[in-house]
Short mmCIF file of N, CA and C in Angstrom, two decimals:
data_model
loop_
_atom_site.label_atom_id
_atom_site.label_comp_id
_atom_site.label_asym_id
_atom_site.label_seq_id
_atom_site.Cartn_x
_atom_site.Cartn_y
_atom_site.Cartn_z
N UNK A 326 -69.03 -65.56 88.95
CA UNK A 326 -68.30 -65.13 87.76
C UNK A 326 -66.92 -65.76 87.80
N UNK A 327 -66.61 -66.58 86.81
CA UNK A 327 -65.34 -67.29 86.79
C UNK A 327 -64.27 -66.56 86.02
N UNK A 328 -63.16 -67.24 85.91
CA UNK A 328 -62.02 -66.69 85.20
C UNK A 328 -61.74 -67.55 83.97
N UNK A 329 -61.39 -66.93 82.86
CA UNK A 329 -61.08 -67.66 81.63
C UNK A 329 -59.59 -67.49 81.35
N UNK A 330 -58.88 -68.59 81.27
CA UNK A 330 -57.44 -68.58 80.98
C UNK A 330 -57.22 -68.29 79.50
N UNK A 331 -56.07 -67.72 79.16
CA UNK A 331 -55.75 -67.36 77.78
C UNK A 331 -55.83 -68.58 76.85
N UNK A 332 -55.49 -69.74 77.33
CA UNK A 332 -55.57 -70.96 76.51
C UNK A 332 -57.00 -71.35 76.15
N UNK A 333 -57.99 -70.79 76.86
CA UNK A 333 -59.40 -71.07 76.59
C UNK A 333 -60.06 -70.00 75.73
N UNK A 334 -59.30 -68.98 75.31
CA UNK A 334 -59.85 -67.92 74.48
C UNK A 334 -60.28 -68.50 73.14
N UNK A 335 -61.45 -68.11 72.67
CA UNK A 335 -61.93 -68.49 71.34
C UNK A 335 -63.04 -67.55 70.93
N UNK A 336 -63.40 -67.60 69.67
CA UNK A 336 -64.44 -66.73 69.13
C UNK A 336 -65.75 -66.98 69.89
N UNK A 337 -66.44 -65.90 70.26
CA UNK A 337 -67.73 -66.00 70.92
C UNK A 337 -67.68 -65.94 72.43
N UNK A 338 -66.48 -66.04 73.02
CA UNK A 338 -66.36 -65.99 74.49
C UNK A 338 -66.70 -64.58 74.96
N UNK A 339 -67.47 -64.48 76.05
CA UNK A 339 -67.84 -63.18 76.61
C UNK A 339 -66.99 -62.95 77.86
N UNK A 340 -66.27 -61.83 77.87
CA UNK A 340 -65.37 -61.51 78.98
C UNK A 340 -65.67 -60.10 79.49
N UNK A 341 -65.17 -59.81 80.69
CA UNK A 341 -65.35 -58.49 81.28
C UNK A 341 -63.98 -57.83 81.41
N UNK A 342 -63.85 -56.62 80.85
CA UNK A 342 -62.61 -55.85 80.92
C UNK A 342 -62.97 -54.47 81.44
N UNK A 343 -62.30 -54.03 82.50
CA UNK A 343 -62.56 -52.73 83.12
C UNK A 343 -64.04 -52.51 83.42
N UNK A 344 -64.71 -53.57 83.87
CA UNK A 344 -66.10 -53.46 84.28
C UNK A 344 -67.11 -53.40 83.16
N UNK A 345 -66.70 -53.71 81.92
CA UNK A 345 -67.62 -53.70 80.79
C UNK A 345 -67.56 -55.03 80.05
N UNK A 346 -68.70 -55.49 79.48
CA UNK A 346 -68.71 -56.77 78.78
C UNK A 346 -68.18 -56.65 77.35
N UNK A 347 -67.40 -57.67 76.94
CA UNK A 347 -66.85 -57.74 75.59
C UNK A 347 -67.11 -59.12 75.03
N UNK A 348 -67.27 -59.19 73.70
CA UNK A 348 -67.36 -60.47 73.02
C UNK A 348 -66.12 -60.64 72.17
N UNK A 349 -65.49 -61.82 72.26
CA UNK A 349 -64.28 -62.10 71.49
C UNK A 349 -64.67 -62.42 70.05
N UNK A 350 -64.19 -61.61 69.11
CA UNK A 350 -64.49 -61.82 67.71
C UNK A 350 -63.44 -62.68 67.03
N UNK A 351 -62.19 -62.54 67.43
CA UNK A 351 -61.08 -63.31 66.86
C UNK A 351 -60.07 -63.60 67.95
N UNK A 352 -59.38 -64.73 67.81
CA UNK A 352 -58.29 -65.06 68.72
C UNK A 352 -57.27 -65.88 67.95
N UNK A 353 -56.06 -65.38 67.86
CA UNK A 353 -54.99 -66.07 67.14
C UNK A 353 -53.88 -66.46 68.11
N UNK A 354 -53.46 -67.70 68.03
CA UNK A 354 -52.37 -68.21 68.85
C UNK A 354 -51.07 -67.93 68.11
N UNK A 355 -50.10 -67.31 68.79
CA UNK A 355 -48.81 -66.98 68.17
C UNK A 355 -47.71 -67.54 69.07
N UNK A 356 -46.84 -68.36 68.51
CA UNK A 356 -45.71 -68.91 69.28
C UNK A 356 -44.43 -68.38 68.67
N UNK A 357 -43.86 -67.35 69.30
CA UNK A 357 -42.59 -66.82 68.79
C UNK A 357 -41.46 -67.83 69.05
N UNK A 358 -40.35 -67.63 68.41
CA UNK A 358 -39.20 -68.53 68.58
C UNK A 358 -38.73 -68.60 70.02
N UNK A 359 -38.69 -67.51 70.69
CA UNK A 359 -38.30 -67.47 72.10
C UNK A 359 -39.43 -66.87 72.91
N UNK A 360 -39.53 -67.25 74.15
CA UNK A 360 -40.49 -66.63 75.05
C UNK A 360 -41.83 -67.33 75.09
N UNK A 361 -42.77 -66.68 75.77
CA UNK A 361 -44.10 -67.24 75.99
C UNK A 361 -44.96 -67.18 74.75
N UNK A 362 -45.96 -68.07 74.71
CA UNK A 362 -46.95 -68.03 73.65
C UNK A 362 -47.83 -66.80 73.84
N UNK A 363 -48.32 -66.25 72.73
CA UNK A 363 -49.17 -65.05 72.78
C UNK A 363 -50.53 -65.35 72.15
N UNK A 364 -51.53 -64.63 72.61
CA UNK A 364 -52.88 -64.73 72.06
C UNK A 364 -53.31 -63.34 71.62
N UNK A 365 -53.42 -63.15 70.30
CA UNK A 365 -53.86 -61.85 69.76
C UNK A 365 -55.37 -61.91 69.61
N UNK A 366 -56.06 -60.97 70.24
CA UNK A 366 -57.51 -60.99 70.23
C UNK A 366 -58.10 -59.70 69.66
N UNK A 367 -59.29 -59.84 69.11
CA UNK A 367 -60.09 -58.70 68.69
C UNK A 367 -61.42 -58.85 69.43
N UNK A 368 -61.78 -57.81 70.20
CA UNK A 368 -62.97 -57.85 71.03
C UNK A 368 -63.92 -56.71 70.67
N UNK A 369 -65.23 -56.94 70.87
CA UNK A 369 -66.22 -55.89 70.64
C UNK A 369 -66.90 -55.57 71.96
N UNK A 370 -66.93 -54.29 72.31
CA UNK A 370 -67.60 -53.84 73.52
C UNK A 370 -69.11 -53.98 73.30
N UNK A 371 -69.78 -54.75 74.15
CA UNK A 371 -71.21 -55.00 73.98
C UNK A 371 -72.08 -53.81 74.38
N UNK A 372 -71.55 -52.86 75.11
CA UNK A 372 -72.31 -51.68 75.48
C UNK A 372 -72.19 -50.58 74.44
N UNK A 373 -70.99 -50.38 73.90
CA UNK A 373 -70.72 -49.27 72.99
C UNK A 373 -70.57 -49.70 71.53
N UNK A 374 -70.25 -50.99 71.29
CA UNK A 374 -70.06 -51.47 69.93
C UNK A 374 -68.67 -51.24 69.39
N UNK A 375 -67.80 -50.61 70.17
CA UNK A 375 -66.44 -50.31 69.70
C UNK A 375 -65.57 -51.57 69.69
N UNK A 376 -64.55 -51.56 68.82
CA UNK A 376 -63.62 -52.69 68.72
C UNK A 376 -62.38 -52.41 69.54
N UNK A 377 -61.78 -53.48 70.03
CA UNK A 377 -60.63 -53.38 70.92
C UNK A 377 -59.71 -54.54 70.58
N UNK A 378 -58.44 -54.26 70.29
CA UNK A 378 -57.46 -55.30 70.01
C UNK A 378 -56.43 -55.33 71.12
N UNK A 379 -56.12 -56.54 71.59
CA UNK A 379 -55.17 -56.68 72.69
C UNK A 379 -54.47 -58.03 72.56
N UNK A 380 -53.22 -58.06 72.97
CA UNK A 380 -52.44 -59.29 72.97
C UNK A 380 -52.24 -59.73 74.42
N UNK A 381 -52.50 -61.01 74.68
CA UNK A 381 -52.35 -61.58 76.02
C UNK A 381 -51.27 -62.65 76.00
N UNK A 382 -50.59 -62.84 77.13
CA UNK A 382 -49.59 -63.90 77.29
C UNK A 382 -50.29 -65.18 77.74
N UNK A 383 -49.62 -66.30 77.62
CA UNK A 383 -50.25 -67.59 77.92
C UNK A 383 -50.70 -67.73 79.37
N UNK A 384 -50.12 -67.01 80.31
CA UNK A 384 -50.52 -67.12 81.71
C UNK A 384 -51.63 -66.17 82.11
N UNK A 385 -52.03 -65.25 81.22
CA UNK A 385 -53.04 -64.24 81.54
C UNK A 385 -54.44 -64.87 81.62
N UNK A 386 -55.33 -64.16 82.29
CA UNK A 386 -56.73 -64.59 82.35
C UNK A 386 -57.63 -63.37 82.41
N UNK A 387 -58.88 -63.57 82.04
CA UNK A 387 -59.89 -62.51 82.09
C UNK A 387 -61.12 -63.05 82.82
N UNK A 388 -61.86 -62.16 83.46
CA UNK A 388 -63.11 -62.57 84.10
C UNK A 388 -64.16 -62.82 83.04
N UNK A 389 -64.95 -63.87 83.21
CA UNK A 389 -66.04 -64.12 82.27
C UNK A 389 -67.18 -63.15 82.58
N UNK A 390 -67.87 -62.75 81.54
CA UNK A 390 -68.99 -61.80 81.70
C UNK A 390 -70.29 -62.59 81.81
N UNK A 391 -71.17 -62.14 82.68
CA UNK A 391 -72.47 -62.77 82.86
C UNK A 391 -73.41 -62.25 81.77
N UNK A 392 -73.21 -62.77 80.55
CA UNK A 392 -73.98 -62.32 79.40
C UNK A 392 -74.80 -63.50 78.88
N UNK A 393 -76.09 -63.26 78.63
CA UNK A 393 -76.92 -64.31 78.03
C UNK A 393 -77.97 -63.68 77.12
N UNK A 394 -78.46 -64.51 76.21
CA UNK A 394 -79.48 -64.07 75.25
C UNK A 394 -80.80 -64.76 75.56
N UNK A 395 -81.89 -64.03 75.36
CA UNK A 395 -83.25 -64.57 75.48
C UNK A 395 -84.06 -64.06 74.31
N UNK A 396 -85.14 -64.75 74.02
CA UNK A 396 -86.06 -64.27 73.02
C UNK A 396 -87.07 -63.37 73.71
N UNK A 397 -87.50 -62.34 73.02
CA UNK A 397 -88.45 -61.41 73.60
C UNK A 397 -89.41 -60.86 72.57
N UNK A 398 -90.23 -59.92 73.00
CA UNK A 398 -91.24 -59.30 72.14
C UNK A 398 -91.17 -57.79 72.33
N UNK A 399 -91.26 -57.06 71.22
CA UNK A 399 -91.35 -55.59 71.29
C UNK A 399 -92.76 -55.25 71.77
N UNK A 400 -92.86 -54.53 72.89
CA UNK A 400 -94.17 -54.21 73.46
C UNK A 400 -94.68 -52.85 73.01
N UNK A 401 -93.95 -51.76 73.34
CA UNK A 401 -94.44 -50.42 72.99
C UNK A 401 -93.33 -49.40 73.18
N UNK A 402 -93.59 -48.17 72.68
CA UNK A 402 -92.67 -47.05 72.90
C UNK A 402 -93.17 -46.24 74.08
N UNK A 403 -92.23 -45.87 74.96
CA UNK A 403 -92.57 -45.09 76.14
C UNK A 403 -91.67 -43.87 76.18
N UNK A 404 -92.11 -42.78 75.56
CA UNK A 404 -91.32 -41.55 75.52
C UNK A 404 -90.01 -41.75 74.76
N UNK A 405 -88.88 -41.62 75.45
CA UNK A 405 -87.57 -41.75 74.82
C UNK A 405 -86.99 -43.16 74.93
N UNK A 406 -87.84 -44.16 75.14
CA UNK A 406 -87.35 -45.53 75.23
C UNK A 406 -88.36 -46.50 74.62
N UNK A 407 -87.87 -47.70 74.33
CA UNK A 407 -88.71 -48.77 73.82
C UNK A 407 -88.76 -49.87 74.88
N UNK A 408 -89.92 -50.48 75.03
CA UNK A 408 -90.13 -51.49 76.06
C UNK A 408 -90.26 -52.86 75.40
N UNK A 409 -89.53 -53.84 75.96
CA UNK A 409 -89.52 -55.21 75.46
C UNK A 409 -89.88 -56.17 76.59
N UNK A 410 -90.57 -57.26 76.26
CA UNK A 410 -90.91 -58.26 77.26
C UNK A 410 -90.05 -59.50 77.02
N UNK A 411 -89.41 -59.99 78.07
CA UNK A 411 -88.62 -61.21 78.03
C UNK A 411 -89.59 -62.40 78.02
N UNK A 412 -89.52 -63.26 76.98
CA UNK A 412 -90.43 -64.40 76.89
C UNK A 412 -90.20 -65.44 77.98
N UNK A 413 -89.01 -65.50 78.56
CA UNK A 413 -88.71 -66.51 79.59
C UNK A 413 -89.27 -66.10 80.95
N UNK A 414 -89.13 -64.82 81.31
CA UNK A 414 -89.55 -64.37 82.65
C UNK A 414 -90.80 -63.49 82.62
N UNK A 415 -91.22 -63.04 81.46
CA UNK A 415 -92.35 -62.13 81.27
C UNK A 415 -92.12 -60.78 81.92
N UNK A 416 -90.86 -60.46 82.23
CA UNK A 416 -90.52 -59.14 82.77
C UNK A 416 -90.39 -58.15 81.63
N UNK A 417 -90.66 -56.88 81.91
CA UNK A 417 -90.51 -55.84 80.90
C UNK A 417 -89.23 -55.06 81.16
N UNK A 418 -88.49 -54.80 80.07
CA UNK A 418 -87.23 -54.06 80.13
C UNK A 418 -87.28 -52.98 79.07
N UNK A 419 -86.57 -51.88 79.31
CA UNK A 419 -86.55 -50.82 78.31
C UNK A 419 -85.13 -50.50 77.87
N UNK A 420 -85.04 -49.98 76.66
CA UNK A 420 -83.78 -49.52 76.08
C UNK A 420 -83.99 -48.10 75.57
N UNK A 421 -82.98 -47.24 75.67
CA UNK A 421 -83.13 -45.87 75.15
C UNK A 421 -83.33 -45.89 73.63
N UNK A 422 -84.18 -45.02 73.15
CA UNK A 422 -84.49 -44.96 71.73
C UNK A 422 -83.24 -44.75 70.87
N UNK A 423 -82.31 -43.95 71.33
CA UNK A 423 -81.10 -43.66 70.54
C UNK A 423 -80.28 -44.92 70.25
N UNK A 424 -80.30 -45.89 71.15
CA UNK A 424 -79.46 -47.08 70.95
C UNK A 424 -80.10 -48.12 70.02
N UNK A 425 -81.42 -48.05 69.80
CA UNK A 425 -82.08 -49.08 68.97
C UNK A 425 -82.89 -48.48 67.82
N UNK A 426 -82.77 -47.19 67.58
CA UNK A 426 -83.60 -46.51 66.58
C UNK A 426 -83.50 -47.15 65.20
N UNK A 427 -82.30 -47.52 64.78
CA UNK A 427 -82.10 -48.11 63.44
C UNK A 427 -82.89 -49.41 63.29
N UNK A 428 -82.83 -50.29 64.27
CA UNK A 428 -83.53 -51.58 64.20
C UNK A 428 -85.05 -51.40 64.34
N UNK A 429 -85.48 -50.39 65.07
CA UNK A 429 -86.91 -50.21 65.34
C UNK A 429 -87.70 -49.84 64.09
N UNK A 430 -87.05 -49.36 63.07
CA UNK A 430 -87.80 -48.99 61.86
C UNK A 430 -88.39 -50.20 61.15
N UNK A 431 -87.98 -51.41 61.54
CA UNK A 431 -88.50 -52.64 60.93
C UNK A 431 -89.50 -53.36 61.83
N UNK A 432 -89.74 -52.88 63.04
CA UNK A 432 -90.55 -53.63 63.99
C UNK A 432 -91.93 -53.03 64.24
N UNK A 433 -92.91 -53.90 64.31
CA UNK A 433 -94.26 -53.51 64.73
C UNK A 433 -94.48 -54.08 66.13
N UNK A 434 -95.44 -53.56 66.85
CA UNK A 434 -95.72 -54.08 68.19
C UNK A 434 -96.03 -55.56 68.12
N UNK A 435 -95.45 -56.33 69.04
CA UNK A 435 -95.65 -57.78 69.06
C UNK A 435 -94.61 -58.55 68.28
N UNK A 436 -93.66 -57.86 67.64
CA UNK A 436 -92.62 -58.54 66.86
C UNK A 436 -91.64 -59.26 67.78
N UNK A 437 -91.17 -60.43 67.36
CA UNK A 437 -90.19 -61.20 68.12
C UNK A 437 -88.80 -60.61 67.89
N UNK A 438 -88.05 -60.47 68.99
CA UNK A 438 -86.69 -59.90 68.93
C UNK A 438 -85.75 -60.73 69.79
N UNK A 439 -84.45 -60.55 69.58
CA UNK A 439 -83.45 -61.16 70.45
C UNK A 439 -83.03 -60.14 71.49
N UNK A 440 -82.95 -60.56 72.75
CA UNK A 440 -82.57 -59.66 73.83
C UNK A 440 -81.24 -60.12 74.41
N UNK A 441 -80.33 -59.16 74.66
CA UNK A 441 -79.01 -59.47 75.22
C UNK A 441 -78.93 -58.84 76.61
N UNK A 442 -78.66 -59.69 77.62
CA UNK A 442 -78.60 -59.24 79.01
C UNK A 442 -77.18 -59.35 79.54
N UNK A 443 -76.80 -58.41 80.40
CA UNK A 443 -75.52 -58.44 81.12
C UNK A 443 -75.82 -58.13 82.57
N UNK A 444 -75.44 -59.01 83.46
CA UNK A 444 -75.75 -58.88 84.89
C UNK A 444 -77.24 -58.61 85.11
N UNK A 445 -78.07 -59.37 84.39
CA UNK A 445 -79.54 -59.30 84.48
C UNK A 445 -80.12 -57.97 84.03
N UNK A 446 -79.34 -57.16 83.29
CA UNK A 446 -79.83 -55.88 82.77
C UNK A 446 -79.80 -55.94 81.24
N UNK A 447 -80.89 -55.53 80.60
CA UNK A 447 -80.97 -55.52 79.15
C UNK A 447 -80.00 -54.48 78.59
N UNK A 448 -79.09 -54.92 77.69
CA UNK A 448 -78.12 -53.98 77.12
C UNK A 448 -78.28 -53.82 75.61
N UNK A 449 -78.95 -54.79 74.94
CA UNK A 449 -79.09 -54.69 73.49
C UNK A 449 -80.27 -55.51 73.00
N UNK A 450 -80.76 -55.15 71.82
CA UNK A 450 -81.85 -55.85 71.17
C UNK A 450 -81.47 -56.07 69.73
N UNK A 451 -81.82 -57.23 69.18
CA UNK A 451 -81.56 -57.47 67.75
C UNK A 451 -82.86 -57.92 67.08
N UNK A 452 -83.19 -57.32 65.94
CA UNK A 452 -84.42 -57.70 65.24
C UNK A 452 -84.22 -59.05 64.55
N UNK A 453 -85.30 -59.69 64.11
CA UNK A 453 -85.14 -60.93 63.35
C UNK A 453 -84.43 -60.64 62.02
N UNK A 454 -83.89 -61.67 61.39
CA UNK A 454 -83.17 -61.51 60.11
C UNK A 454 -84.08 -60.92 59.03
N UNK A 455 -85.33 -61.40 58.96
CA UNK A 455 -86.29 -60.92 57.98
C UNK A 455 -87.61 -60.57 58.67
N UNK A 456 -88.28 -59.55 58.16
CA UNK A 456 -89.61 -59.19 58.64
C UNK A 456 -90.56 -59.09 57.46
N UNK A 457 -91.84 -59.30 57.72
CA UNK A 457 -92.87 -59.16 56.69
C UNK A 457 -93.71 -57.95 57.05
N UNK A 458 -93.71 -56.95 56.15
CA UNK A 458 -94.43 -55.70 56.38
C UNK A 458 -95.33 -55.38 55.20
N UNK A 459 -96.36 -54.59 55.45
CA UNK A 459 -97.31 -54.18 54.42
C UNK A 459 -96.88 -52.86 53.81
N UNK A 460 -96.99 -52.76 52.49
CA UNK A 460 -96.69 -51.51 51.78
C UNK A 460 -97.85 -50.55 52.00
N UNK A 461 -97.58 -49.40 52.60
CA UNK A 461 -98.61 -48.39 52.87
C UNK A 461 -98.73 -47.37 51.74
N UNK A 462 -97.58 -47.06 51.10
CA UNK A 462 -97.64 -46.10 50.00
C UNK A 462 -96.55 -46.40 48.99
N UNK A 463 -96.93 -46.38 47.72
CA UNK A 463 -95.98 -46.44 46.61
C UNK A 463 -96.69 -45.93 45.37
N UNK A 464 -95.94 -45.38 44.46
CA UNK A 464 -96.52 -44.90 43.20
C UNK A 464 -96.91 -46.11 42.35
N UNK A 465 -97.98 -45.99 41.57
CA UNK A 465 -98.33 -47.10 40.67
C UNK A 465 -97.25 -47.27 39.60
N UNK A 466 -97.13 -48.48 39.08
CA UNK A 466 -96.13 -48.75 38.04
C UNK A 466 -96.52 -48.05 36.75
N UNK A 467 -95.51 -47.53 36.05
CA UNK A 467 -95.76 -46.90 34.75
C UNK A 467 -96.11 -48.00 33.75
N UNK A 468 -97.01 -47.72 32.83
CA UNK A 468 -97.45 -48.71 31.85
C UNK A 468 -96.25 -49.23 31.05
N UNK A 469 -96.14 -50.54 30.99
CA UNK A 469 -95.04 -51.16 30.22
C UNK A 469 -93.73 -51.20 30.99
N UNK A 470 -93.73 -50.70 32.20
CA UNK A 470 -92.50 -50.62 32.99
C UNK A 470 -92.63 -51.55 34.21
N UNK A 471 -92.89 -52.85 33.96
CA UNK A 471 -93.13 -53.79 35.05
C UNK A 471 -92.04 -54.85 35.16
N UNK A 472 -90.90 -54.61 34.61
CA UNK A 472 -89.80 -55.58 34.69
C UNK A 472 -89.25 -55.62 36.12
N UNK A 473 -88.62 -56.73 36.48
CA UNK A 473 -88.08 -56.88 37.84
C UNK A 473 -86.94 -55.92 38.13
N UNK A 474 -86.20 -55.50 37.13
CA UNK A 474 -85.03 -54.67 37.38
C UNK A 474 -85.36 -53.22 37.69
N UNK A 475 -86.59 -52.79 37.40
CA UNK A 475 -86.99 -51.41 37.67
C UNK A 475 -87.46 -51.31 39.12
N UNK A 476 -86.82 -50.41 39.89
CA UNK A 476 -87.17 -50.25 41.31
C UNK A 476 -87.82 -48.89 41.52
N UNK A 477 -88.63 -48.82 42.59
CA UNK A 477 -89.29 -47.57 42.95
C UNK A 477 -89.35 -47.48 44.47
N UNK A 478 -89.47 -46.27 45.02
CA UNK A 478 -89.56 -46.13 46.48
C UNK A 478 -90.94 -46.55 46.99
N UNK A 479 -90.95 -47.10 48.20
CA UNK A 479 -92.20 -47.48 48.85
C UNK A 479 -92.05 -47.26 50.35
N UNK A 480 -93.16 -46.93 51.00
CA UNK A 480 -93.18 -46.75 52.45
C UNK A 480 -93.94 -47.91 53.07
N UNK A 481 -93.32 -48.57 54.07
CA UNK A 481 -93.96 -49.70 54.73
C UNK A 481 -94.72 -49.21 55.97
N UNK A 482 -95.47 -50.10 56.60
CA UNK A 482 -96.35 -49.74 57.72
C UNK A 482 -95.64 -49.12 58.91
N UNK A 483 -94.33 -49.37 59.07
CA UNK A 483 -93.59 -48.77 60.19
C UNK A 483 -93.08 -47.38 59.86
N UNK A 484 -93.23 -46.95 58.59
CA UNK A 484 -92.77 -45.63 58.18
C UNK A 484 -91.43 -45.65 57.47
N UNK A 485 -90.75 -46.80 57.45
CA UNK A 485 -89.46 -46.90 56.77
C UNK A 485 -89.68 -46.89 55.26
N UNK A 486 -88.70 -46.34 54.54
CA UNK A 486 -88.79 -46.30 53.09
C UNK A 486 -87.78 -47.28 52.50
N UNK A 487 -88.23 -48.07 51.53
CA UNK A 487 -87.38 -49.06 50.87
C UNK A 487 -87.57 -48.96 49.37
N UNK A 488 -86.70 -49.63 48.63
CA UNK A 488 -86.83 -49.74 47.18
C UNK A 488 -87.46 -51.09 46.87
N UNK A 489 -88.52 -51.07 46.04
CA UNK A 489 -89.21 -52.31 45.66
C UNK A 489 -89.32 -52.39 44.15
N UNK A 490 -89.52 -53.59 43.60
CA UNK A 490 -89.73 -53.71 42.15
C UNK A 490 -91.01 -52.98 41.73
N UNK A 491 -91.09 -52.62 40.46
CA UNK A 491 -92.20 -51.83 39.94
C UNK A 491 -93.56 -52.52 40.07
N UNK A 492 -93.62 -53.85 40.10
CA UNK A 492 -94.90 -54.55 40.17
C UNK A 492 -95.54 -54.53 41.57
N UNK A 493 -94.82 -54.10 42.60
CA UNK A 493 -95.36 -54.03 43.96
C UNK A 493 -96.35 -52.86 44.05
N UNK A 494 -97.49 -53.10 44.71
CA UNK A 494 -98.49 -52.04 44.86
C UNK A 494 -98.89 -51.91 46.32
N UNK A 495 -99.63 -50.85 46.65
CA UNK A 495 -100.08 -50.61 48.01
C UNK A 495 -100.89 -51.81 48.50
N UNK A 496 -100.67 -52.18 49.76
CA UNK A 496 -101.39 -53.31 50.35
C UNK A 496 -100.64 -54.63 50.23
N UNK A 497 -99.64 -54.72 49.35
CA UNK A 497 -98.84 -55.95 49.23
C UNK A 497 -98.02 -56.15 50.48
N UNK A 498 -97.78 -57.39 50.83
CA UNK A 498 -96.88 -57.72 51.94
C UNK A 498 -95.54 -58.13 51.33
N UNK A 499 -94.45 -57.57 51.91
CA UNK A 499 -93.12 -57.86 51.38
C UNK A 499 -92.21 -58.33 52.51
N UNK A 500 -91.26 -59.16 52.15
CA UNK A 500 -90.25 -59.65 53.09
C UNK A 500 -89.02 -58.77 52.94
N UNK A 501 -88.51 -58.25 54.08
CA UNK A 501 -87.39 -57.31 54.06
C UNK A 501 -86.25 -57.85 54.91
N UNK A 502 -85.03 -57.74 54.41
CA UNK A 502 -83.84 -58.12 55.17
C UNK A 502 -83.53 -56.95 56.11
N UNK A 503 -83.59 -57.19 57.43
CA UNK A 503 -83.42 -56.09 58.39
C UNK A 503 -81.99 -55.60 58.48
N UNK A 504 -81.02 -56.42 58.10
CA UNK A 504 -79.63 -56.00 58.18
C UNK A 504 -79.29 -54.99 57.08
N UNK A 505 -79.73 -55.28 55.85
CA UNK A 505 -79.41 -54.40 54.73
C UNK A 505 -80.53 -53.40 54.43
N UNK A 506 -81.75 -53.70 54.89
CA UNK A 506 -82.88 -52.84 54.59
C UNK A 506 -83.40 -53.01 53.18
N UNK A 507 -83.09 -54.14 52.55
CA UNK A 507 -83.47 -54.35 51.17
C UNK A 507 -84.68 -55.29 51.03
N UNK A 508 -85.45 -55.02 50.00
CA UNK A 508 -86.58 -55.88 49.63
C UNK A 508 -86.04 -57.27 49.32
N UNK A 509 -86.75 -58.30 49.79
CA UNK A 509 -86.33 -59.69 49.54
C UNK A 509 -87.29 -60.36 48.57
N UNK A 510 -88.61 -60.32 48.89
CA UNK A 510 -89.61 -60.92 48.02
C UNK A 510 -91.01 -60.46 48.43
N UNK A 511 -91.95 -60.64 47.50
CA UNK A 511 -93.35 -60.39 47.83
C UNK A 511 -93.90 -61.64 48.48
N UNK A 512 -94.74 -61.45 49.51
CA UNK A 512 -95.30 -62.59 50.25
C UNK A 512 -96.78 -62.69 49.94
N UNK A 513 -97.21 -63.88 49.55
CA UNK A 513 -98.62 -64.14 49.29
C UNK A 513 -99.29 -64.52 50.61
N UNK A 514 -100.39 -63.88 50.91
CA UNK A 514 -101.08 -64.15 52.17
C UNK A 514 -102.16 -65.19 51.99
#
């Protein structure tokens, strides 16, 4: 684990502060009229998700964090946790259900996910940007009410509820944006 000098600070750098990993979201160089140059940073705690703002002097340094990303697959739910397989090592890792519950509503078993490791321990999972899911339940469209602007609730195969256009029916496959939870388009199989 190396050291990163303040002059090397930039967006995306992973550092360790008080024994926890952080990702640098912003770094601004400030040169006051007198004195040392300053680096104003905004960091996100990778374990808790909280934001942290701190100003460093030009001579300061931080330890780099041993953080890396791998592609993985959602395997199964095991009680109060979800199990994922790392595609590079084929090892299985678990995360507590409370930390990934929001993202899990879009995933079926075998779905590809992004895995974030710190010191060889899985700390976070990110779903793909878009997923394709089957509509399990939705009310039929009212006669004459099939315009694109009319939306209705629908339940997808994972149990999540979304708003879809009136022309969508049970059994249709739809593309969903996992970040916003919104319908993107109907997919022809």
